[in-house]
mmCIF file of C-alpha atoms in Angstrom:
data_model
loop_
_atom_site.group_PDB
_atom_site.id
_atom_site.type_symbol
_atom_site.label_atom_id
_atom_site.label_comp_id
_atom_site.label_asym_id
_atom_site.label_seq_id
_atom_site.Cartn_x
_atom_site.Cartn_y
_atom_site.Cartn_z
ATOM 1 C CA UNK A 123 -19.666 -13.330 -4.555
ATOM 2 C CA UNK A 124 -19.573 -9.916 -2.624
ATOM 3 C CA UNK A 125 -16.371 -8.110 -2.078
ATOM 4 C CA UNK A 126 -15.229 -8.007 1.809
ATOM 5 C CA UNK A 127 -16.762 -4.872 3.141
ATOM 6 C CA UNK A 128 -14.055 -2.128 2.995
ATOM 7 C CA UNK A 129 -15.645 -0.240 5.819
ATOM 8 C CA UNK A 130 -16.404 -3.005 8.394
ATOM 9 C CA UNK A 131 -13.828 -3.434 10.946
ATOM 10 C CA UNK A 132 -15.040 -6.046 13.340
ATOM 11 C CA UNK A 133 -17.869 -8.119 11.762
ATOM 12 C CA UNK A 134 -20.171 -10.044 13.880
ATOM 13 C CA UNK A 135 -20.392 -13.446 12.310
ATOM 14 C CA UNK A 136 -23.888 -13.721 13.610
ATOM 15 C CA UNK A 137 -25.122 -11.026 11.291
ATOM 16 C CA UNK A 138 -25.109 -10.935 7.554
ATOM 17 C CA UNK A 139 -25.454 -8.404 4.859
ATOM 18 C CA UNK A 140 -29.143 -9.625 4.474
ATOM 19 C CA UNK A 141 -29.805 -8.790 7.902
ATOM 20 C CA UNK A 142 -28.301 -5.379 7.496
ATOM 21 C CA UNK A 143 -30.411 -4.850 4.642
ATOM 22 C CA UNK A 144 -33.643 -5.920 6.464
ATOM 23 C CA UNK A 145 -32.623 -3.675 9.351
ATOM 24 C CA UNK A 146 -32.131 -0.643 7.244
ATOM 25 C CA UNK A 147 -35.072 -1.306 4.879
ATOM 26 C CA UNK A 148 -33.049 -1.501 1.779
ATOM 27 C CA UNK A 149 -31.715 -3.956 -0.826
ATOM 28 C CA UNK A 150 -28.559 -5.950 -0.255
ATOM 29 C CA UNK A 151 -26.986 -4.220 -3.349
ATOM 30 C CA UNK A 152 -27.522 -0.949 -1.518
ATOM 31 C CA UNK A 153 -25.773 -2.395 1.576
ATOM 32 C CA UNK A 154 -23.083 -3.709 -0.739
ATOM 33 C CA UNK A 155 -22.355 -0.305 -2.288
ATOM 34 C CA UNK A 156 -22.194 1.417 1.000
ATOM 35 C CA UNK A 157 -20.028 -0.850 2.863
ATOM 36 C CA UNK A 158 -17.403 -1.034 -0.043
ATOM 37 C CA UNK A 159 -17.545 2.588 -0.520
ATOM 38 C CA UNK A 160 -18.947 2.573 -3.873
ATOM 39 C CA UNK A 161 -20.606 5.697 -5.637
ATOM 40 C CA UNK A 162 -24.185 6.163 -6.193
ATOM 41 C CA UNK A 163 -25.565 6.044 -2.789
ATOM 42 C CA UNK A 164 -26.646 9.563 -1.110
ATOM 43 C CA UNK A 165 -25.227 10.635 2.343
ATOM 44 C CA UNK A 166 -28.477 10.015 4.264
ATOM 45 C CA UNK A 167 -28.972 6.555 2.917
ATOM 46 C CA UNK A 168 -25.339 5.831 3.945
ATOM 47 C CA UNK A 169 -25.958 6.855 7.381
ATOM 48 C CA UNK A 170 -29.131 4.759 7.575
ATOM 49 C CA UNK A 171 -27.307 1.685 6.469
ATOM 50 C CA UNK A 172 -24.191 2.266 8.710
ATOM 51 C CA UNK A 173 -26.357 2.733 11.741
ATOM 52 C CA UNK A 174 -28.372 -0.535 11.121
ATOM 53 C CA UNK A 175 -24.861 -2.242 10.516
ATOM 54 C CA UNK A 176 -23.737 -0.949 13.902
ATOM 55 C CA UNK A 177 -26.899 -2.066 15.683
ATOM 56 C CA UNK A 178 -26.400 -5.458 14.465
ATOM 57 C CA UNK A 179 -22.721 -5.552 15.257
ATOM 58 C CA UNK A 180 -21.826 -5.599 11.780
ATOM 59 C CA UNK A 181 -19.438 -2.581 11.889
ATOM 60 C CA UNK A 182 -18.029 -0.775 14.827
ATOM 61 C CA UNK A 183 -20.188 1.799 16.577
ATOM 62 C CA UNK A 184 -17.798 4.467 15.798
ATOM 63 C CA UNK A 185 -18.058 4.041 12.335
ATOM 64 C CA UNK A 186 -21.842 4.801 12.600
ATOM 65 C CA UNK A 187 -22.022 7.272 15.199
ATOM 66 C CA UNK A 188 -19.606 9.660 13.626
ATOM 67 C CA UNK A 189 -22.319 9.838 10.604
ATOM 68 C CA UNK A 190 -24.103 12.706 12.643
ATOM 69 C CA UNK A 191 -21.014 14.603 13.274
ATOM 70 C CA UNK A 192 -19.189 17.358 10.977
ATOM 71 C CA UNK A 193 -16.745 15.190 9.329
ATOM 72 C CA UNK A 194 -12.911 15.498 10.020
ATOM 73 C CA UNK A 195 -10.840 16.843 7.435
ATOM 74 C CA UNK A 196 -8.078 14.308 6.574
ATOM 75 C CA UNK A 197 -5.425 15.178 3.997
ATOM 76 C CA UNK A 198 -3.702 12.181 2.350
ATOM 77 C CA UNK A 199 -0.414 13.172 0.749
ATOM 78 C CA UNK A 200 0.802 10.612 -1.779
ATOM 79 C CA UNK A 201 3.876 11.050 -4.080
ATOM 80 C CA UNK A 202 3.191 12.001 -7.799
ATOM 81 C CA UNK A 203 4.552 10.003 -10.597
ATOM 82 C CA UNK A 204 4.226 6.722 -12.354
ATOM 83 C CA UNK A 205 3.693 4.441 -9.241
ATOM 84 C CA UNK A 206 0.384 2.850 -10.224
ATOM 85 C CA UNK A 207 -0.250 1.176 -6.855
ATOM 86 C CA UNK A 208 -0.282 4.726 -5.171
ATOM 87 C CA UNK A 209 -2.300 6.144 -8.142
ATOM 88 C CA UNK A 210 -4.919 3.360 -7.584
ATOM 89 C CA UNK A 211 -5.020 3.957 -3.894
ATOM 90 C CA UNK A 212 -5.518 7.632 -4.359
ATOM 91 C CA UNK A 213 -8.589 6.982 -6.730
ATOM 92 C CA UNK A 214 -9.892 4.562 -4.384
ATOM 93 C CA UNK A 215 -9.901 6.925 -1.642
ATOM 94 C CA UNK A 216 -11.894 9.568 -3.832
ATOM 95 C CA UNK A 217 -14.281 7.002 -4.962
ATOM 96 C CA UNK A 218 -15.164 6.174 -1.385
ATOM 97 C CA UNK A 219 -15.414 9.694 -0.231
ATOM 98 C CA UNK A 220 -19.056 9.641 0.197
ATOM 99 C CA UNK A 221 -18.941 6.617 2.493
ATOM 100 C CA UNK A 222 -15.845 8.069 4.263
ATOM 101 C CA UNK A 223 -17.758 11.336 5.017
ATOM 102 C CA UNK A 224 -20.864 9.298 6.207
ATOM 103 C CA UNK A 225 -18.331 7.626 8.841
ATOM 104 C CA UNK A 226 -17.065 11.075 9.806
ATOM 105 C CA UNK A 227 -13.979 11.287 7.591
ATOM 106 C CA UNK A 228 -13.819 14.031 4.824
ATOM 107 C CA UNK A 229 -10.580 13.025 2.490
ATOM 108 C CA UNK A 230 -8.679 15.148 0.409
ATOM 109 C CA UNK A 231 -5.980 13.553 -1.749
ATOM 110 C CA UNK A 232 -2.832 15.657 -2.784
ATOM 111 C CA UNK A 233 -0.057 14.347 -4.825
ATOM 112 C CA UNK A 234 3.326 15.600 -3.806
ATOM 113 C CA UNK A 235 6.627 15.617 -5.978
ATOM 114 C CA UNK A 236 8.223 12.188 -5.422
ATOM 115 C CA UNK A 237 11.377 11.843 -3.618
ATOM 116 C CA UNK A 238 11.496 15.457 -2.524
ATOM 117 C CA UNK A 239 11.587 15.794 1.307
ATOM 118 C CA UNK A 240 11.663 19.567 1.431
ATOM 119 C CA UNK A 241 8.342 19.389 -0.959
ATOM 120 C CA UNK A 242 6.733 16.812 1.506
ATOM 121 C CA UNK A 243 7.660 18.856 4.576
ATOM 122 C CA UNK A 244 6.244 22.006 3.083
ATOM 123 C CA UNK A 245 3.054 20.251 2.258
ATOM 124 C CA UNK A 246 2.661 18.756 5.822
ATOM 125 C CA UNK A 247 2.941 22.287 7.085
ATOM 126 C CA UNK A 248 0.497 23.634 4.483
ATOM 127 C CA UNK A 249 -2.202 21.115 5.014
ATOM 128 C CA UNK A 250 -1.665 21.254 8.837
ATOM 129 C CA UNK A 251 -3.186 24.723 8.587
ATOM 130 C CA UNK A 252 -6.623 23.437 7.716
ATOM 131 C CA UNK A 253 -6.565 19.711 8.412
ATOM 132 C CA UNK A 254 -7.775 17.628 11.504
ATOM 133 C CA UNK A 255 -5.186 15.118 10.470
ATOM 134 C CA UNK A 256 -2.800 14.020 7.752
ATOM 135 C CA UNK A 257 -1.882 10.562 6.283
ATOM 136 C CA UNK A 258 1.217 10.381 4.051
ATOM 137 C CA UNK A 259 4.058 8.066 2.661
ATOM 138 C CA UNK A 260 6.925 9.206 4.485
ATOM 139 C CA UNK A 261 10.586 10.003 3.585
ATOM 140 C CA UNK A 262 13.540 9.493 5.764
ATOM 141 C CA UNK A 263 14.813 13.090 6.468
ATOM 142 C CA UNK A 264 15.193 15.545 9.111
ATOM 143 C CA UNK A 265 13.085 17.914 7.563
ATOM 144 C CA UNK A 266 9.985 15.603 7.229
ATOM 145 C CA UNK A 267 10.599 14.324 10.659
ATOM 146 C CA UNK A 268 10.613 18.029 12.145
ATOM 147 C CA UNK A 269 7.312 18.812 10.252
ATOM 148 C CA UNK A 270 5.605 15.778 11.652
ATOM 149 C CA UNK A 271 6.813 16.708 15.273
ATOM 150 C CA UNK A 272 5.527 20.377 14.759
ATOM 151 C CA UNK A 273 2.050 19.002 13.816
ATOM 152 C CA UNK A 274 2.048 16.821 16.835
ATOM 153 C CA UNK A 275 2.840 19.960 19.100
ATOM 154 C CA UNK A 276 -0.276 21.562 17.728
ATOM 155 C CA UNK A 277 -2.380 18.607 18.262
ATOM 156 C CA UNK A 278 -2.634 17.405 14.522
ATOM 157 C CA UNK A 279 -1.983 13.690 14.164
ATOM 158 C CA UNK A 280 -0.259 12.228 11.254
ATOM 159 C CA UNK A 281 -0.287 8.675 9.948
ATOM 160 C CA UNK A 282 2.295 7.074 7.878
ATOM 161 C CA UNK A 283 1.152 4.868 4.922
ATOM 162 C CA UNK A 284 3.295 2.111 3.398
ATOM 163 C CA UNK A 285 6.632 3.663 4.581
ATOM 164 C CA UNK A 286 7.285 4.776 8.098
ATOM 165 C CA UNK A 287 9.647 7.237 9.546
ATOM 166 C CA UNK A 288 11.835 6.724 12.568
ATOM 167 C CA UNK A 289 11.822 8.907 15.621
ATOM 168 C CA UNK A 290 9.052 11.084 14.713
ATOM 169 C CA UNK A 291 5.617 11.706 16.609
ATOM 170 C CA UNK A 292 3.364 10.098 14.104
ATOM 171 C CA UNK A 293 0.295 8.504 15.778
ATOM 172 C CA UNK A 294 0.396 5.346 13.784
ATOM 173 C CA UNK A 295 1.831 3.288 10.718
ATOM 174 C CA UNK A 296 -0.388 1.453 8.249
ATOM 175 C CA UNK A 297 1.837 -0.417 6.384
ATOM 176 C CA UNK A 298 3.583 -3.892 5.911
ATOM 177 C CA UNK A 299 6.482 -5.197 8.057
ATOM 178 C CA UNK A 300 8.784 -4.482 5.143
ATOM 179 C CA UNK A 301 11.738 -6.326 6.433
ATOM 180 C CA UNK A 302 9.500 -9.372 6.330
ATOM 181 C CA UNK A 303 8.181 -8.472 2.880
ATOM 182 C CA UNK A 304 11.986 -8.342 1.647
ATOM 183 C CA UNK A 305 12.663 -11.855 3.105
ATOM 184 C CA UNK A 306 9.631 -13.399 1.589
ATOM 185 C CA UNK A 307 10.747 -11.870 -1.729
ATOM 186 C CA UNK A 308 14.056 -13.520 -1.210
ATOM 187 C CA UNK A 309 12.456 -16.840 -0.492
ATOM 188 C CA UNK A 310 10.313 -16.622 -3.381
ATOM 189 C CA UNK A 311 12.932 -15.838 -5.759
ATOM 190 C CA UNK A 312 15.038 -18.668 -4.244
ATOM 191 C CA UNK A 313 12.470 -21.332 -4.539
ATOM 192 C CA UNK A 314 11.755 -20.362 -8.342
ATOM 193 C CA UNK A 315 15.531 -20.222 -9.072
ATOM 194 C CA UNK A 316 16.145 -23.495 -7.327
ATOM 195 C CA UNK A 317 19.454 -25.040 -6.071
ATOM 196 C CA UNK A 318 21.572 -24.056 -8.945
ATOM 197 C CA UNK A 319 24.188 -21.179 -8.421
ATOM 198 C CA UNK A 320 22.573 -18.110 -9.690
ATOM 199 C CA UNK A 321 22.796 -14.220 -9.879
ATOM 200 C CA UNK A 322 19.911 -12.066 -8.851
ATOM 201 C CA UNK A 323 19.430 -8.190 -8.799
ATOM 202 C CA UNK A 324 17.341 -5.576 -7.146
ATOM 203 C CA UNK A 325 15.732 -2.260 -8.107
ATOM 204 C CA UNK A 326 14.559 0.021 -5.398
ATOM 205 C CA UNK A 327 12.467 3.173 -5.819
ATOM 206 C CA UNK A 328 14.641 5.079 -3.517
ATOM 207 C CA UNK A 329 16.556 4.009 -0.130
ATOM 208 C CA UNK A 330 15.265 7.114 1.300
ATOM 209 C CA UNK A 331 11.976 5.430 1.793
ATOM 210 C CA UNK A 332 12.446 3.363 4.789
ATOM 211 C CA UNK A 333 10.143 0.571 3.372
ATOM 212 C CA UNK A 334 12.555 0.126 0.582
ATOM 213 C CA UNK A 335 15.598 0.085 2.663
ATOM 214 C CA UNK A 336 13.992 -2.523 5.094
ATOM 215 C CA UNK A 337 12.645 -4.635 2.119
ATOM 216 C CA UNK A 338 16.330 -4.647 0.763
ATOM 217 C CA UNK A 339 17.762 -5.646 4.248
ATOM 218 C CA UNK A 340 15.372 -8.553 4.425
ATOM 219 C CA UNK A 341 16.005 -9.715 0.907
ATOM 220 C CA UNK A 342 19.704 -9.733 1.415
ATOM 221 C CA UNK A 343 19.546 -11.468 4.943
ATOM 222 C CA UNK A 344 17.399 -14.395 3.785
ATOM 223 C CA UNK A 345 19.521 -15.060 0.912
ATOM 224 C CA UNK A 346 22.798 -14.985 2.947
ATOM 225 C CA UNK A 347 21.245 -17.156 5.634
ATOM 226 C CA UNK A 348 19.287 -19.618 3.639
ATOM 227 C CA UNK A 349 20.354 -19.457 -0.022
ATOM 228 C CA UNK A 350 24.191 -18.842 -0.207
ATOM 229 C CA UNK A 351 24.338 -20.190 -3.767
ATOM 230 C CA UNK A 352 22.666 -16.999 -4.850
ATOM 231 C CA UNK A 353 24.743 -13.997 -5.640
ATOM 232 C CA UNK A 354 23.042 -10.480 -5.393
ATOM 233 C CA UNK A 355 25.119 -8.625 -8.180
ATOM 234 C CA UNK A 356 23.829 -5.139 -7.254
ATOM 235 C CA UNK A 357 21.046 -2.722 -6.228
ATOM 236 C CA UNK A 358 19.827 0.120 -8.261
ATOM 237 C CA UNK A 359 17.349 2.952 -7.757
ATOM 238 C CA UNK A 360 14.693 3.677 -10.293
ATOM 239 C CA UNK A 361 12.613 6.439 -8.373
ATOM 240 C CA UNK A 362 9.626 4.392 -9.101
ATOM 241 C CA UNK A 363 9.760 5.604 -12.689
ATOM 242 C CA UNK A 364 8.842 3.221 -15.580
ATOM 243 C CA UNK A 365 11.257 4.798 -18.053
ATOM 244 C CA UNK A 366 14.107 4.713 -15.618
ATOM 245 C CA UNK A 367 13.400 1.291 -14.321
ATOM 246 C CA UNK A 368 13.387 0.151 -18.113
ATOM 247 C CA UNK A 369 16.899 1.540 -18.472
ATOM 248 C CA UNK A 370 17.999 0.006 -15.233
ATOM 249 C CA UNK A 371 16.812 -3.396 -16.288
ATOM 250 C CA UNK A 372 18.258 -3.336 -19.673
ATOM 251 C CA UNK A 373 21.659 -2.235 -18.206
ATOM 252 C CA UNK A 374 21.471 -5.186 -15.758
ATOM 253 C CA UNK A 375 20.854 -7.663 -18.610
ATOM 254 C CA UNK A 376 23.647 -6.277 -20.414
ATOM 255 C CA UNK A 377 26.206 -6.412 -17.522
ATOM 256 C CA UNK A 378 24.785 -9.910 -16.325
ATOM 257 C CA UNK A 379 23.478 -11.767 -19.237
ATOM 258 C CA UNK A 380 23.202 -14.842 -17.005
ATOM 259 C CA UNK A 381 20.961 -13.073 -14.458
ATOM 260 C CA UNK A 382 18.378 -15.321 -13.072
ATOM 261 C CA UNK A 383 16.085 -12.996 -11.066
ATOM 262 C CA UNK A 384 15.078 -9.568 -10.466
ATOM 263 C CA UNK A 385 13.424 -8.013 -7.385
ATOM 264 C CA UNK A 386 11.631 -5.038 -8.014
ATOM 265 C CA UNK A 387 11.359 -3.189 -4.603
ATOM 266 C CA UNK A 388 9.150 -0.321 -5.421
ATOM 267 C CA UNK A 389 6.849 0.839 -8.367
ATOM 268 C CA UNK A 390 7.607 1.165 -11.974
ATOM 269 C CA UNK A 391 6.900 -2.572 -12.690
ATOM 270 C CA UNK A 392 5.929 -1.631 -16.208
ATOM 271 C CA UNK A 393 9.425 -0.560 -17.121
ATOM 272 C CA UNK A 394 10.899 -3.749 -15.774
ATOM 273 C CA UNK A 395 8.467 -5.982 -17.581
ATOM 274 C CA UNK A 396 8.901 -4.215 -20.858
ATOM 275 C CA UNK A 397 12.648 -4.523 -20.657
ATOM 276 C CA UNK A 398 12.430 -8.273 -20.060
ATOM 277 C CA UNK A 399 10.076 -8.555 -22.826
ATOM 278 C CA UNK A 400 12.285 -6.422 -25.205
ATOM 279 C CA UNK A 401 15.191 -8.690 -24.380
ATOM 280 C CA UNK A 402 13.163 -11.933 -24.594
ATOM 281 C CA UNK A 403 13.920 -12.915 -21.076
ATOM 282 C CA UNK A 404 10.359 -12.656 -19.732
ATOM 283 C CA UNK A 405 9.989 -16.394 -19.482
ATOM 284 C CA UNK A 406 13.587 -17.238 -18.341
ATOM 285 C CA UNK A 407 14.186 -14.757 -15.548
ATOM 286 C CA UNK A 408 12.281 -14.845 -12.224
ATOM 287 C CA UNK A 409 10.478 -11.506 -11.614
ATOM 288 C CA UNK A 410 9.222 -10.674 -8.127
ATOM 289 C CA UNK A 411 7.683 -7.313 -7.157
ATOM 290 C CA UNK A 412 5.228 -5.246 -5.186
ATOM 291 C CA UNK A 413 1.751 -3.838 -5.717
ATOM 292 C CA UNK A 414 -1.107 -5.403 -7.530
ATOM 293 C CA UNK A 415 -2.172 -3.139 -10.406
ATOM 294 C CA UNK A 416 -3.314 -3.592 -13.909
ATOM 295 C CA UNK A 417 0.099 -3.863 -15.181
ATOM 296 C CA UNK A 418 1.418 -6.341 -12.690
ATOM 297 C CA UNK A 419 -2.000 -8.405 -13.100
ATOM 298 C CA UNK A 420 -1.183 -8.444 -16.704
ATOM 299 C CA UNK A 421 2.466 -9.771 -16.177
ATOM 300 C CA UNK A 422 1.254 -12.268 -14.011
ATOM 301 C CA UNK A 423 -1.238 -13.479 -16.552
ATOM 302 C CA UNK A 424 1.331 -13.842 -19.480
ATOM 303 C CA UNK A 425 4.138 -14.964 -17.156
ATOM 304 C CA UNK A 426 6.482 -12.220 -17.332
ATOM 305 C CA UNK A 427 6.066 -11.760 -13.357
ATOM 306 C CA UNK A 428 6.014 -14.852 -10.966
ATOM 307 C CA UNK A 429 4.703 -13.119 -7.867
ATOM 308 C CA UNK A 430 3.535 -9.867 -6.567
ATOM 309 C CA UNK A 431 3.533 -9.073 -2.755
ATOM 310 C CA UNK A 432 0.921 -6.497 -2.122
ATOM 311 C CA UNK A 433 -0.913 -4.490 0.694
ATOM 312 C CA UNK A 434 -4.651 -4.517 0.181
ATOM 313 C CA UNK A 435 -5.745 -0.826 -0.623
ATOM 314 C CA UNK A 436 -9.275 -1.231 0.549
ATOM 315 C CA UNK A 437 -8.050 -2.603 3.760
ATOM 316 C CA UNK A 438 -5.566 0.452 4.028
ATOM 317 C CA UNK A 439 -8.380 2.687 3.515
ATOM 318 C CA UNK A 440 -10.564 0.767 6.105
ATOM 319 C CA UNK A 441 -7.603 1.046 8.756
ATOM 320 C CA UNK A 442 -6.901 4.598 7.761
ATOM 321 C CA UNK A 443 -10.603 5.632 8.639
ATOM 322 C CA UNK A 444 -10.616 3.666 11.918
ATOM 323 C CA UNK A 445 -7.323 5.204 12.877
ATOM 324 C CA UNK A 446 -8.736 8.817 12.620
ATOM 325 C CA UNK A 447 -12.011 8.170 14.069
ATOM 326 C CA UNK A 448 -10.224 6.429 17.177
ATOM 327 C CA UNK A 449 -7.919 9.330 17.367
ATOM 328 C CA UNK A 450 -11.019 11.825 17.097
ATOM 329 C CA UNK A 451 -12.749 10.005 19.797
ATOM 330 C CA UNK A 452 -9.853 10.118 22.189
ATOM 331 C CA UNK A 453 -8.804 6.428 22.064
ATOM 332 C CA UNK A 454 -5.068 5.692 22.362
ATOM 333 C CA UNK A 455 -3.411 4.227 19.139
ATOM 334 C CA UNK A 456 -0.974 1.686 20.244
ATOM 335 C CA UNK A 457 2.457 2.390 18.592
ATOM 336 C CA UNK A 458 2.943 -1.405 17.869
ATOM 337 C CA UNK A 459 -0.266 -1.981 16.308
ATOM 338 C CA UNK A 460 -0.423 -4.938 14.272
ATOM 339 C CA UNK A 461 1.236 -4.427 10.727
ATOM 340 C CA UNK A 462 -0.933 -4.922 7.604
ATOM 341 C CA UNK A 463 -0.848 -8.169 6.062
ATOM 342 C CA UNK A 464 1.267 -9.167 3.100
ATOM 343 C CA UNK A 465 -0.720 -10.655 0.411
ATOM 344 C CA UNK A 466 1.056 -12.908 -2.135
ATOM 345 C CA UNK A 467 -0.491 -13.176 -5.517
ATOM 346 C CA UNK A 468 0.410 -15.348 -8.361
ATOM 347 C CA UNK A 469 -1.377 -16.158 -11.400
ATOM 348 C CA UNK A 470 -3.366 -18.931 -10.097
ATOM 349 C CA UNK A 471 -4.818 -16.984 -7.369
ATOM 350 C CA UNK A 472 -5.547 -13.635 -8.791
ATOM 351 C CA UNK A 473 -8.484 -11.902 -7.099
#
């Protein structure tokens, strides 16, 4: 079965990939590679397929009309480190660069020192000297806010990914409703734990991420409102680092040997999973986290993790391209644009 086209925003159900292939005079395999941003297709062929798809209403016209223009230079700034979801997102952007350029977006991925607002603010200013737009994972800090506002004054739009920033002139946010995601995690853990009194804990990457702070609030609120028999015994920060998360998890197990559940708010799931396995608690403690990656997939398969809440990276890239194309075309971007959808992955519905 073909993957959902990563670059086709508003698909006309009357048209199919077969129709696009016939219109473009190519194979369906070529159409599939183009729409999913896979490598191995030259730029002229990408443009040909995209134009055919637009003529049939399979993609928005802006995606195809941009094929003949000089691509906009878009910088994507992601935190460096061991967060495997962010690493996967960065690699996907690079892999889809040919398809994105055919649409009118020339991406550059740069990894910035994690949890360092000054380094992020400097990177925003540096990329702002040559980029037509910047997408980045925000940190809540005055230096970052000031950098975003300065870029806006110069007419350089910024889009926040995964974690947003308050009171800044960014153009759009492409991420989950993180308070809702935290409530969802609390609901899942409560359902797995059951009605018995129990203790659960949380590990965040850093509460300087608005996303992590909002997930924590949602998690705490839903347990207090609906599951008062579950006690939250603490929150720790692991900086999305696998080794630090391992130490934090082992410490939690030592301090609370009766711990029933753990919510990993950010990255570094491998450290948490390894700690559970080393303590032989992988099948007796409920583990819910974020980001479907090879390690969390493996943990779901062997029962170490019970559920993963994730933001589809292909959908993120598709929305990112569409947002900058709309900005380039002078279209307004609603500040209250629909959040990304939360996907909940269990072992039984692994994609």
